[in-house]
Coordinates of N, CA and C in Angstrom, one line a residue:
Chain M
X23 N 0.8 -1.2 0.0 CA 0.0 0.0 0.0 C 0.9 1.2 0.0
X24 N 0.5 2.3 -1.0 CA 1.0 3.2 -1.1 C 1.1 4.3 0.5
X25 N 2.3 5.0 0.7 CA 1.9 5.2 2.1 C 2.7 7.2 2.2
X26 N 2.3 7.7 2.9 CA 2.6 9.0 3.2 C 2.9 9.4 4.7
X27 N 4.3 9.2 5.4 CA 4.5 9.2 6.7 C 4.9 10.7 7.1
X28 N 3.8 11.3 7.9 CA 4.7 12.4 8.9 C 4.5 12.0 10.4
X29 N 5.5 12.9 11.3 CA 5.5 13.1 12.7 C 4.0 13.9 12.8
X30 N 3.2 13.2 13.7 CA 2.0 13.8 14.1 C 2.2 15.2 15.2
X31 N 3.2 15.3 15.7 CA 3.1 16.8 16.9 C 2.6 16.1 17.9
X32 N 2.1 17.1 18.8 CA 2.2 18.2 18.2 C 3.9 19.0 18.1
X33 N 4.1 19.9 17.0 CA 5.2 20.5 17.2 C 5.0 22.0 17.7
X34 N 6.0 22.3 18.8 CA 5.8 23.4 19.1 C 7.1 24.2 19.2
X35 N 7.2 25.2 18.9 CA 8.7 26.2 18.6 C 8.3 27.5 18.9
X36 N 9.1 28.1 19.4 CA 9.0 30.0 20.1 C 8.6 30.4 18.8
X37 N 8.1 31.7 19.1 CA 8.3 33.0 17.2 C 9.5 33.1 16.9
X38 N 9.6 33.1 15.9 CA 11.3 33.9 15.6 C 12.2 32.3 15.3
X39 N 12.0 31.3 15.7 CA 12.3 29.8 15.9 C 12.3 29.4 14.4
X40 N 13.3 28.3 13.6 CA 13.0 27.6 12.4 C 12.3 26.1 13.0
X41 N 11.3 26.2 12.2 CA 10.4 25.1 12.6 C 10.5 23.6 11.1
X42 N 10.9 22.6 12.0 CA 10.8 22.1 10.7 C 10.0 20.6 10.8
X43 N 9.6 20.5 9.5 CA 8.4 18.9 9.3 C 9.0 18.2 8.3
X44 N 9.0 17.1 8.5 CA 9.5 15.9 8.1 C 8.5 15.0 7.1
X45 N 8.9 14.3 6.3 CA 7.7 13.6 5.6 C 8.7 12.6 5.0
X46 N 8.1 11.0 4.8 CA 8.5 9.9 4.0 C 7.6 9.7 3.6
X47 N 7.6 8.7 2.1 CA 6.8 8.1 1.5 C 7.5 7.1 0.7
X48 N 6.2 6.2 0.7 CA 6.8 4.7 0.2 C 7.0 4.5 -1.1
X49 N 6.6 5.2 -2.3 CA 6.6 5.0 -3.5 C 7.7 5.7 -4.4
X50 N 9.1 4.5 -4.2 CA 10.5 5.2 -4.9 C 9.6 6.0 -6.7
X51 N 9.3 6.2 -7.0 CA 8.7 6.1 -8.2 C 7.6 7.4 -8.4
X52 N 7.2 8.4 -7.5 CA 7.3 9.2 -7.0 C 7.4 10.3 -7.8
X53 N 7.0 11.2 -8.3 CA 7.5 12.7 -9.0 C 7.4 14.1 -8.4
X54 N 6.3 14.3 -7.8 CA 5.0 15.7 -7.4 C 5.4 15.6 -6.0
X55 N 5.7 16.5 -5.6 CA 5.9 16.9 -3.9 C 4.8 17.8 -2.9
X56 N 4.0 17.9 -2.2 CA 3.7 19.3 -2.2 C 3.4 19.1 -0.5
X57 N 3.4 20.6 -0.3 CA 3.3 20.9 1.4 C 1.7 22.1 0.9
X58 N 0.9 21.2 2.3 CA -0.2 21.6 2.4 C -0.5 22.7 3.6
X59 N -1.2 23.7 3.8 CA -1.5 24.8 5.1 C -2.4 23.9 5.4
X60 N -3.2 24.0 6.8 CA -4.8 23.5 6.7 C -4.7 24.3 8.8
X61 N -5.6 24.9 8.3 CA -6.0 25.9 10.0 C -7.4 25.2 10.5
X62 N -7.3 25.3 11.5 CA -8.8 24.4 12.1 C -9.7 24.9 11.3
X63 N -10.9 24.3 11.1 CA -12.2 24.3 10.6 C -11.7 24.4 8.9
X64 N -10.6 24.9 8.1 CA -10.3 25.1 7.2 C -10.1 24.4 5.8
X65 N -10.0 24.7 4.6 CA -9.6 23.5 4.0 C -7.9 23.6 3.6
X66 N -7.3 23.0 2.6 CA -6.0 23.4 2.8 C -5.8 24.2 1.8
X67 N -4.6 24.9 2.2 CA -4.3 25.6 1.1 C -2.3 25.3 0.5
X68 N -2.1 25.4 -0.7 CA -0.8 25.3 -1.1 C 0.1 26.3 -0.6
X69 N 1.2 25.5 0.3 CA 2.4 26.6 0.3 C 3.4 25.7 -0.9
X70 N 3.6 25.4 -1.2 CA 4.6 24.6 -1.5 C 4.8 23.4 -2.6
X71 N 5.3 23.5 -3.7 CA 5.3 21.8 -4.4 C 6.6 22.5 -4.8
X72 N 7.7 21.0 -4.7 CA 8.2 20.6 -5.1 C 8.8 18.9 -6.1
X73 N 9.6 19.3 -7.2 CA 9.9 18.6 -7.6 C 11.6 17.4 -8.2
X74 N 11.8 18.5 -8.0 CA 13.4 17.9 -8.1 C 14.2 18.0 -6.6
X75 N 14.9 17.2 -6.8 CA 15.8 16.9 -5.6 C 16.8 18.5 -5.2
X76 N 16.9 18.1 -3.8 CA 17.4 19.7 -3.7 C 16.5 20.9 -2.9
X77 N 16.8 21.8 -2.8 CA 16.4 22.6 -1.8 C 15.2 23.6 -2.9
X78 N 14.3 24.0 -2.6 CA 13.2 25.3 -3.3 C 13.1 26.0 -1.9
X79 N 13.2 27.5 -2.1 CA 12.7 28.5 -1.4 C 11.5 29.6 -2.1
X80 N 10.9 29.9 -1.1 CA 9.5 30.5 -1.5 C 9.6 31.7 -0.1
X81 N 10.2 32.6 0.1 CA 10.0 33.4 1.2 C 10.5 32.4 2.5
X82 N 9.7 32.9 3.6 CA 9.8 32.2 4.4 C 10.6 30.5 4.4
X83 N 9.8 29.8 3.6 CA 9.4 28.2 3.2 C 10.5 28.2 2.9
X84 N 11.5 26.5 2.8 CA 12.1 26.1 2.2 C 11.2 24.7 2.4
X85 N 11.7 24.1 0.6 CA 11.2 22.5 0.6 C 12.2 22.1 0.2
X86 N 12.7 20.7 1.1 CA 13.7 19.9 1.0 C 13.2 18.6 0.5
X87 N 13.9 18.0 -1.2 CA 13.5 16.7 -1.4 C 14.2 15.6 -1.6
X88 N 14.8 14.6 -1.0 CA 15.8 13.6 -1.4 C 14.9 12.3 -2.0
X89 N 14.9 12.4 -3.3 CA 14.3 11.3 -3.4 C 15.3 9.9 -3.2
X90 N 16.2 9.4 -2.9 CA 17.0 8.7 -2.9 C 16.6 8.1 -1.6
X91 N 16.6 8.9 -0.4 CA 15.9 8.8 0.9 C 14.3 8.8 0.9
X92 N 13.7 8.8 0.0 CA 12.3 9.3 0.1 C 11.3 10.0 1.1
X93 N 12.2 10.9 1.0 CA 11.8 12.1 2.1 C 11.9 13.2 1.6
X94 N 10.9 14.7 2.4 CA 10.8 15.3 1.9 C 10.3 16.4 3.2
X95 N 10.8 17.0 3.2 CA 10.6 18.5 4.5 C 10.5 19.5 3.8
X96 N 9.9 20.5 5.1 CA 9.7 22.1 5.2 C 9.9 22.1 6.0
X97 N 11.0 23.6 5.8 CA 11.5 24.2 6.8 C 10.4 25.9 7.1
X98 N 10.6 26.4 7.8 CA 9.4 28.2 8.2 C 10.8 28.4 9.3
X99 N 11.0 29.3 8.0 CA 11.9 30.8 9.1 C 11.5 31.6 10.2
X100 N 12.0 32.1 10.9 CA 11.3 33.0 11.4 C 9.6 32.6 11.9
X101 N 9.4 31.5 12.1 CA 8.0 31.4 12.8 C 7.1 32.2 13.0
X102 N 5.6 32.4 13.0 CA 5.0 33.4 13.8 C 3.9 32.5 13.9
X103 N 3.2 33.3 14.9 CA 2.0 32.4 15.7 C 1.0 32.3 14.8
X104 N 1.1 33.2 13.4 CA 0.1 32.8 12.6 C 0.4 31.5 11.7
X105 N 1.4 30.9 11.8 CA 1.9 29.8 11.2 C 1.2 28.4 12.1
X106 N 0.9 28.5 12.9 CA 0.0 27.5 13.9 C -0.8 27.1 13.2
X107 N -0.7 25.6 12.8 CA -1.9 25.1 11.9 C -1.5 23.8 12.2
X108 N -1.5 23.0 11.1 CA -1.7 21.6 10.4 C -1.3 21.7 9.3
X109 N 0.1 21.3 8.8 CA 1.0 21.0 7.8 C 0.7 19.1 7.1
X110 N 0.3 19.5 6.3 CA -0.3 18.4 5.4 C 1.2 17.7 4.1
X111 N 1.7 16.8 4.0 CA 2.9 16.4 3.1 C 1.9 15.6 1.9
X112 N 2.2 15.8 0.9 CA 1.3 14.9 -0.1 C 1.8 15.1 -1.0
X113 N 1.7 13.5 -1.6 CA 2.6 13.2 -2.8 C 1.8 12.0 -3.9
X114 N 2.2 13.2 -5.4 CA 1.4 12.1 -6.3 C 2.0 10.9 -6.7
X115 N 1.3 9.8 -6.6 CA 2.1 8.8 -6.9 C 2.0 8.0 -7.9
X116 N 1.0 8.7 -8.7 CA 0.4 8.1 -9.7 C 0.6 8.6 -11.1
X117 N 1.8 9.3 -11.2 CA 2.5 9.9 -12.3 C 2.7 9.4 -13.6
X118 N 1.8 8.6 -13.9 CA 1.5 7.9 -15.2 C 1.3 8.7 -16.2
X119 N 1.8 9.3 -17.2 CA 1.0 9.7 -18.8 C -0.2 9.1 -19.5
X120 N -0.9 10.0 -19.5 CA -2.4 9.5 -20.1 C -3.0 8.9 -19.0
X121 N -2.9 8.5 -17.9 CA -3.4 7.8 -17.0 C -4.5 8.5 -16.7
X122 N -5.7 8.1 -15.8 CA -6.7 8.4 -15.4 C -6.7 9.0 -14.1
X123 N -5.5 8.4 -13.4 CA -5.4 8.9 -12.0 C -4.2 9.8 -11.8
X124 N -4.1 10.6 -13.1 CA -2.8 11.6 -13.0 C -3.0 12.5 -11.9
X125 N -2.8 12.8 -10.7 CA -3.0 14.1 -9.8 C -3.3 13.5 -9.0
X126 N -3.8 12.8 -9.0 CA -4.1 11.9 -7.7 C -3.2 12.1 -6.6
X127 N -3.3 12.9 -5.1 CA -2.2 12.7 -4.4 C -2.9 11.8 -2.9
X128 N -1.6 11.1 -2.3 CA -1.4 10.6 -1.1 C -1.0 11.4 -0.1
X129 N -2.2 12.0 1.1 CA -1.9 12.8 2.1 C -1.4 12.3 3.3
X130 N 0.2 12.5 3.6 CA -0.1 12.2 5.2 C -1.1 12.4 6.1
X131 N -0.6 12.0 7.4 CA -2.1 12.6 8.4 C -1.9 13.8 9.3
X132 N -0.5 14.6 8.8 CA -0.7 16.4 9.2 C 0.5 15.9 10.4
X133 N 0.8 17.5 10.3 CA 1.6 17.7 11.8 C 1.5 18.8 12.3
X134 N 0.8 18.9 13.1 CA 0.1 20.3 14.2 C 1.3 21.1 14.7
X135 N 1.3 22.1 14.0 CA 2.1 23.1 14.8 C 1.8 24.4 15.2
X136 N 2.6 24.2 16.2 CA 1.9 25.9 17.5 C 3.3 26.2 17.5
X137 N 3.3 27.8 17.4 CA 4.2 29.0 17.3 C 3.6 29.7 18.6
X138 N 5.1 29.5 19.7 CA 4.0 30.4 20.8 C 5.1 31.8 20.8
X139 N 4.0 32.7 21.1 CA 5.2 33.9 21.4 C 5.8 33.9 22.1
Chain X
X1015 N -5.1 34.1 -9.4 CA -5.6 32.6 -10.3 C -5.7 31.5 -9.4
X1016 N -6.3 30.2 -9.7 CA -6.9 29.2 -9.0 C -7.3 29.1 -7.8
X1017 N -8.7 29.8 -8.5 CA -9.8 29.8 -7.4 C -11.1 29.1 -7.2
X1018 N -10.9 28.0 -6.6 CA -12.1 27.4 -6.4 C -13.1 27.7 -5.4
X1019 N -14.4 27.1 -6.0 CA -15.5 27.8 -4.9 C -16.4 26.4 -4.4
X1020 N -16.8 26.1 -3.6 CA -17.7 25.3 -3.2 C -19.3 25.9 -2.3
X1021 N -20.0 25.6 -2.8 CA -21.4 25.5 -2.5 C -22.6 24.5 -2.2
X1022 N -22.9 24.3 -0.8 CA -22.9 25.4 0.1 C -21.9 25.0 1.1
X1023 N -21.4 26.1 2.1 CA -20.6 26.1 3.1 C -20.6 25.5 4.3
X1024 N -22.2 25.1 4.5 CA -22.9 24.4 5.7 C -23.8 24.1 5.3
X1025 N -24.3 22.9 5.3 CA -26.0 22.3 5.1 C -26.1 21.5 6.1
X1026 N -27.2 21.4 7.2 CA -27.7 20.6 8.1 C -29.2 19.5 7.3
X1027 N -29.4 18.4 7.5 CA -30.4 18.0 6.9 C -31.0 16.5 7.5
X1028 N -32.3 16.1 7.5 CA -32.4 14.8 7.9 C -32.1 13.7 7.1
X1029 N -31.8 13.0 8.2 CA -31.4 11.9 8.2 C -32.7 11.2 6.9
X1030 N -31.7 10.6 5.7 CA -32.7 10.0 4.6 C -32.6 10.8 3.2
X1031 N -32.7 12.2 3.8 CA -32.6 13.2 2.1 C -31.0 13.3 1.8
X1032 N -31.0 13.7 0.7 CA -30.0 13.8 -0.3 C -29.3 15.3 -0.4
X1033 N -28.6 15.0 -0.2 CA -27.7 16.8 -0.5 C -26.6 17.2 -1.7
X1034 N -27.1 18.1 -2.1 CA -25.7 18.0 -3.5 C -24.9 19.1 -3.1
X1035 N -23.8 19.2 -3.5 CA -22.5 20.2 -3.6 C -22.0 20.2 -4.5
X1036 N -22.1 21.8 -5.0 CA -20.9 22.0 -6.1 C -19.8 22.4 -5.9
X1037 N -18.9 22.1 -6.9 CA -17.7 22.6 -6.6 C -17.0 23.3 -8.1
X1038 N -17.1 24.6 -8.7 CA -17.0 25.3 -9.6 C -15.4 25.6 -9.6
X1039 N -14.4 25.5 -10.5 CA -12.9 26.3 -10.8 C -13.6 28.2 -11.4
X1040 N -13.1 29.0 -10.8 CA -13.7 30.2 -11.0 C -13.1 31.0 -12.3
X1041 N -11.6 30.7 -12.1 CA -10.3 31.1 -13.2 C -10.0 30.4 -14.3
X1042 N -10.3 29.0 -14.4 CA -9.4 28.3 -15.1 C -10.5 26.4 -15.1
X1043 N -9.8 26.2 -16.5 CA -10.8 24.9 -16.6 C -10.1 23.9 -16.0
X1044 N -11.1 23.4 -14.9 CA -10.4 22.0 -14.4 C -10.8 20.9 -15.2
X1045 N -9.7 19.6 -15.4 CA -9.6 18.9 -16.1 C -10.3 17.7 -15.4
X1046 N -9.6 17.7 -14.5 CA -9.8 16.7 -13.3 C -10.3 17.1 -11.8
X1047 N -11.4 17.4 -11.1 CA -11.8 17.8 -10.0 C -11.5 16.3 -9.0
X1048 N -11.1 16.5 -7.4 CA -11.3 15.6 -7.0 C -12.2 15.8 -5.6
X1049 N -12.8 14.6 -4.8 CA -13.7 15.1 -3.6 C -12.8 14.2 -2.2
X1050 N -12.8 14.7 -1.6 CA -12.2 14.6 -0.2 C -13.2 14.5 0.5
X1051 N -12.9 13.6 1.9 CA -13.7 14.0 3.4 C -12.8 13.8 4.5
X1052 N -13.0 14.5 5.2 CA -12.5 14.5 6.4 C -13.2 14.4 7.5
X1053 N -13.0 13.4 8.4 CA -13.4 13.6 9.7 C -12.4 14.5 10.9
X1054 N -13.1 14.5 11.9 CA -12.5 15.3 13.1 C -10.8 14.9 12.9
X1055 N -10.1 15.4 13.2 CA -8.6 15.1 13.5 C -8.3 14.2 12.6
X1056 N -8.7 14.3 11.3 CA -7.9 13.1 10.8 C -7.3 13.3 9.6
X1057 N -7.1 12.9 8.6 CA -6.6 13.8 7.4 C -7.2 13.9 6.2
X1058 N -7.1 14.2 5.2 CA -8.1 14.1 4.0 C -8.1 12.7 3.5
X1059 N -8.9 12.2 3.2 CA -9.5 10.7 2.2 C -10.2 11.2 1.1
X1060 N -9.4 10.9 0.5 CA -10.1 10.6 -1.3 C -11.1 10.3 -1.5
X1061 N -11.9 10.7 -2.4 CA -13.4 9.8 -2.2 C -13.6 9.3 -4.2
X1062 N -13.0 10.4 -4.7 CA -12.5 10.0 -5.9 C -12.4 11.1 -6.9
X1063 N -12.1 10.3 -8.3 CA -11.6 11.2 -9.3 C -12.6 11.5 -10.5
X1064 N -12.5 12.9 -10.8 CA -13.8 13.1 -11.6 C -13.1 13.7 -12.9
X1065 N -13.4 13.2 -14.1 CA -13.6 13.9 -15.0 C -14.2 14.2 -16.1
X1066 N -14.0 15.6 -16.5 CA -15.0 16.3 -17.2 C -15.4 15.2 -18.6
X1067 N -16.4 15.6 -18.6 CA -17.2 14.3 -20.1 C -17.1 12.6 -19.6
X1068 N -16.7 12.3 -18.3 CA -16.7 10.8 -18.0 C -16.8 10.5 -16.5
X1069 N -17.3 8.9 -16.2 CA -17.8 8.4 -15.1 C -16.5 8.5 -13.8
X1070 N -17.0 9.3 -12.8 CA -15.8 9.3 -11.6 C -15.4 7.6 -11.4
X1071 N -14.3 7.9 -11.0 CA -13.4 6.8 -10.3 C -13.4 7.0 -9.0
X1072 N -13.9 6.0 -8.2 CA -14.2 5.7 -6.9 C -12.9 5.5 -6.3
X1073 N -12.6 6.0 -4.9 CA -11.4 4.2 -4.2 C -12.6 3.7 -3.5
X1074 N -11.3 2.8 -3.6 CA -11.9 1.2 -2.5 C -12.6 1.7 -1.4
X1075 N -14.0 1.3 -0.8 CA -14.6 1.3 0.0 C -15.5 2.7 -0.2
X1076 N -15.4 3.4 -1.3 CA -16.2 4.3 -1.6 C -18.0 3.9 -2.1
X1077 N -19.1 4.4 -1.7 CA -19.9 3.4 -2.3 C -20.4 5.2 -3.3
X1078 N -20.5 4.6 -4.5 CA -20.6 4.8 -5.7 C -22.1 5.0 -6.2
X1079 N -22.7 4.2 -5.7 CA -24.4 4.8 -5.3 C -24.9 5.5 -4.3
X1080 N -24.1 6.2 -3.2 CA -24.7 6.5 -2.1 C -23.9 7.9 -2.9
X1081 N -22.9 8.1 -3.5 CA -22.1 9.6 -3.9 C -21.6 9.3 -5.1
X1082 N -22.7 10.5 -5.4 CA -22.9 10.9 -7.2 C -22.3 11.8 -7.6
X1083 N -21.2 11.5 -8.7 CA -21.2 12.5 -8.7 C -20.4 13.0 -10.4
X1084 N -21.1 13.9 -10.6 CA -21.2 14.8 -12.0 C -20.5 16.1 -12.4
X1085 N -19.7 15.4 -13.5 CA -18.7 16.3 -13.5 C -18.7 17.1 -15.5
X1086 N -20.2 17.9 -15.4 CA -21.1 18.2 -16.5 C -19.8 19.1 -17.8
X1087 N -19.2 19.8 -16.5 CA -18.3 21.0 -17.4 C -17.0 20.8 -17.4
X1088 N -16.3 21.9 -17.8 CA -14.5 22.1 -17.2 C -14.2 22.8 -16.3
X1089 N -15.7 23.7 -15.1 CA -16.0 24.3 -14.7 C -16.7 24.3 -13.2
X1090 N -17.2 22.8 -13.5 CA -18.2 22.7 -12.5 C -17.8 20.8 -12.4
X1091 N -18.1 20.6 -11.1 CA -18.5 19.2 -10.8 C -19.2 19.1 -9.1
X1092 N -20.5 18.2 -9.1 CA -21.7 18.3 -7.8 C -21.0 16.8 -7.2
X1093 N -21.2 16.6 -6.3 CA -21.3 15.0 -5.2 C -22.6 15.1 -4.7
X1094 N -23.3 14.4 -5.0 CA -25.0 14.0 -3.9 C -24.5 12.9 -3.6
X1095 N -24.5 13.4 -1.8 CA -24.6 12.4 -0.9 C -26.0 12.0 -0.7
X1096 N -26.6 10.9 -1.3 CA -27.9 9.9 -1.2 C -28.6 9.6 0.0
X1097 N -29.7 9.6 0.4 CA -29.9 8.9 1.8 C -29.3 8.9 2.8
X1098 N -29.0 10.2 2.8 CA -27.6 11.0 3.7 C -28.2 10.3 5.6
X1099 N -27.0 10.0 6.1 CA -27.3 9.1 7.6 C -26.6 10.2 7.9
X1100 N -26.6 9.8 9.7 CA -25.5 10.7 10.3 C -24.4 10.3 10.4
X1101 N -23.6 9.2 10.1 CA -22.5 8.9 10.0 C -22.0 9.4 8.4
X1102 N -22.8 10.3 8.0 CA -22.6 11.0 6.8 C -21.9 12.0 6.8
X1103 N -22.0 12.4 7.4 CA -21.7 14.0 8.9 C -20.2 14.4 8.4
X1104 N -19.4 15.3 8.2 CA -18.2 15.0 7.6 C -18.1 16.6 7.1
X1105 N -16.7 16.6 6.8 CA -16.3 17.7 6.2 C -15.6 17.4 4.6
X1106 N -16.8 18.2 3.6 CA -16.6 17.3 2.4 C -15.9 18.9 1.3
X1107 N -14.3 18.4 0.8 CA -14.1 18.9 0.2 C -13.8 18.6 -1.0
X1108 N -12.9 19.8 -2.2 CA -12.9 19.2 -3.7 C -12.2 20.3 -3.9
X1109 N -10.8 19.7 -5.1 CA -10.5 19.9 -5.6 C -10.3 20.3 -6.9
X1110 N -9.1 21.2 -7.6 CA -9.4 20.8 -9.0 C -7.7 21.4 -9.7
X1111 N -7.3 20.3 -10.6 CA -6.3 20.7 -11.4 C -6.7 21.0 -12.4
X1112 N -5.6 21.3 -13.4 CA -6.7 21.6 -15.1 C -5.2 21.0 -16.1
X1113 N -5.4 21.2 -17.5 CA -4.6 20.4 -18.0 C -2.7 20.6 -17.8
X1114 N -2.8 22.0 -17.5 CA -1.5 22.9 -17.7 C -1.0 22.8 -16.0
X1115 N -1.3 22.5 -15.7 CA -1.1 22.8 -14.4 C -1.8 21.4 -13.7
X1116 N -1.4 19.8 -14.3 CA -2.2 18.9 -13.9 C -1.8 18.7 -12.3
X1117 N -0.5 18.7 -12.0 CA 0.0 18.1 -11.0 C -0.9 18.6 -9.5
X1118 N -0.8 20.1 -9.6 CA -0.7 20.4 -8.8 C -2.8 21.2 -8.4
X1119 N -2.5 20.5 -7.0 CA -4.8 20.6 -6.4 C -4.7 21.8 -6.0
X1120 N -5.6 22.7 -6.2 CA -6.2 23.5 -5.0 C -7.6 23.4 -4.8
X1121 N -7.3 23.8 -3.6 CA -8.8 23.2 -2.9 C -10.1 24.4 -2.7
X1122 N -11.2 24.0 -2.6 CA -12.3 24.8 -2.4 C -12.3 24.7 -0.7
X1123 N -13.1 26.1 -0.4 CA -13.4 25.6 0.9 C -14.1 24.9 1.5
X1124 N -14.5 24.0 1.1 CA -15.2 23.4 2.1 C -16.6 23.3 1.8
X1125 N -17.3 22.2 2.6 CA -18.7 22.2 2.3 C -19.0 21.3 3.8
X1126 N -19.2 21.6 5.2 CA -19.6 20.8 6.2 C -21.2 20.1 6.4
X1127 N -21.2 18.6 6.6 CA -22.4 18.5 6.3 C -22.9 18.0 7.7
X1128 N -24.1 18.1 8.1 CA -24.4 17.7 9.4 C -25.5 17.0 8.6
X1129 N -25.8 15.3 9.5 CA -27.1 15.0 9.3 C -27.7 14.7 10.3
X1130 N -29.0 15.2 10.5 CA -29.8 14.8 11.8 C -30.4 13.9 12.2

């Protein structure tokens, strides 16, 4: 079974703190990366996809991908308390051409993070 | 750009009737919409894959007659939850990629359904 592993939290780090989430997944074979926002009651929203091995920065964000290791992190600089959410890792695995289930992604089950001032 | 909308935001309803939700791409034609639920603390589940001009693809354990769902435009795609129970109850959302931009979902807000 295809599988999407993060640390559940909760994670908690000061403001001003680099906060970082971890993610594995089981499918060497793997293309599409992406880090998800999701705030209580909320749905998610995109900070983040990555695809190639190597570091992407986006402001704040860095996304780290080793596919060799089949892992993949975000890093948040500078923390702030509005960063307090539920960090979602999800990965398509289904990167077939012409396929029916192109997009399709596999969501870990989040990792709660609180930014306390 | 990629803005999805879902309607309605809350529906409460008895136990037995049927409820539909749309989920419209506002900017851009999605190719492929997908529908999610979530329960309390848990993370999103698939419910399946829809595309425009053809019959969604379910996953496993999805039942396919209880959630309909129609995907008429490049614009638009509904889920009716059937003989909605309360273990129906859920937070039901949907995405949508489009051809150019397959890889990557954004999501609608949401559509919370209570049944009574």
């Amino acid at each position: 079974q295809k599988e999407v592993e993060q640390n559940s939290g909760p994670l908690s780090v000061p403001e001003g703190a680099i906060a970082s989430l971890n993610c594995t997944y089981s499918d060497r074979g793997s293309q599409s990366f992406f880090w998800y926002r999701q705030y209580s009651g909320k749905s998610p929203e995109l900070i983040m996809s990555i695809y190639s091995n190597g570091d992407k920065e986006d402001g704040r964000f860095t996304a780290q991908l080793n596919k060799a290791s089949q892992y993949v992190s975000l890093l948040i600089r500078d923390s702030q308390p509005s960063d307090s959410a539920t960090y979602l890792c999800a990965v398509n695995m289904d990167s077939n051409a012409g396929g029916t289930s192109y997009g399709k992604l596999t969501f870990g089950q989040g990792t709660i993070l609180t930014v306390h001032p | 750009g990629a803005v999805v909308s879902q309607h309605p935001s809350w529906v409460i309803c008895k136990s037995g009737t049927s409820v539909k939700i749309e989920c419209r791409s506002l900017d851009f034609q999605a190719t492929t919409m997908f529908w999610y639920r979530q329960f309390p603390k848990q993370s999103l589940m698939l419910m399946a894959t829809s595309n425009e001009g053809s019959k969604a693809t379910y996953e496993q354990g999805v039942e396919k007659d209880k959630f309909l769902i129609n995907h008429a435009s490049l614009t638009l795609s509904t889920l009716t939850v059937t003989s909605a129970h309360p273990e129906d109850s859920s937070f039901y959302i949907c995405s949508a990629g489009s051809g150019e931009m397959w890889e990557t979902q954004y999501f609608g807000p949401g559509t919370r359904l209570l049944v009574l």
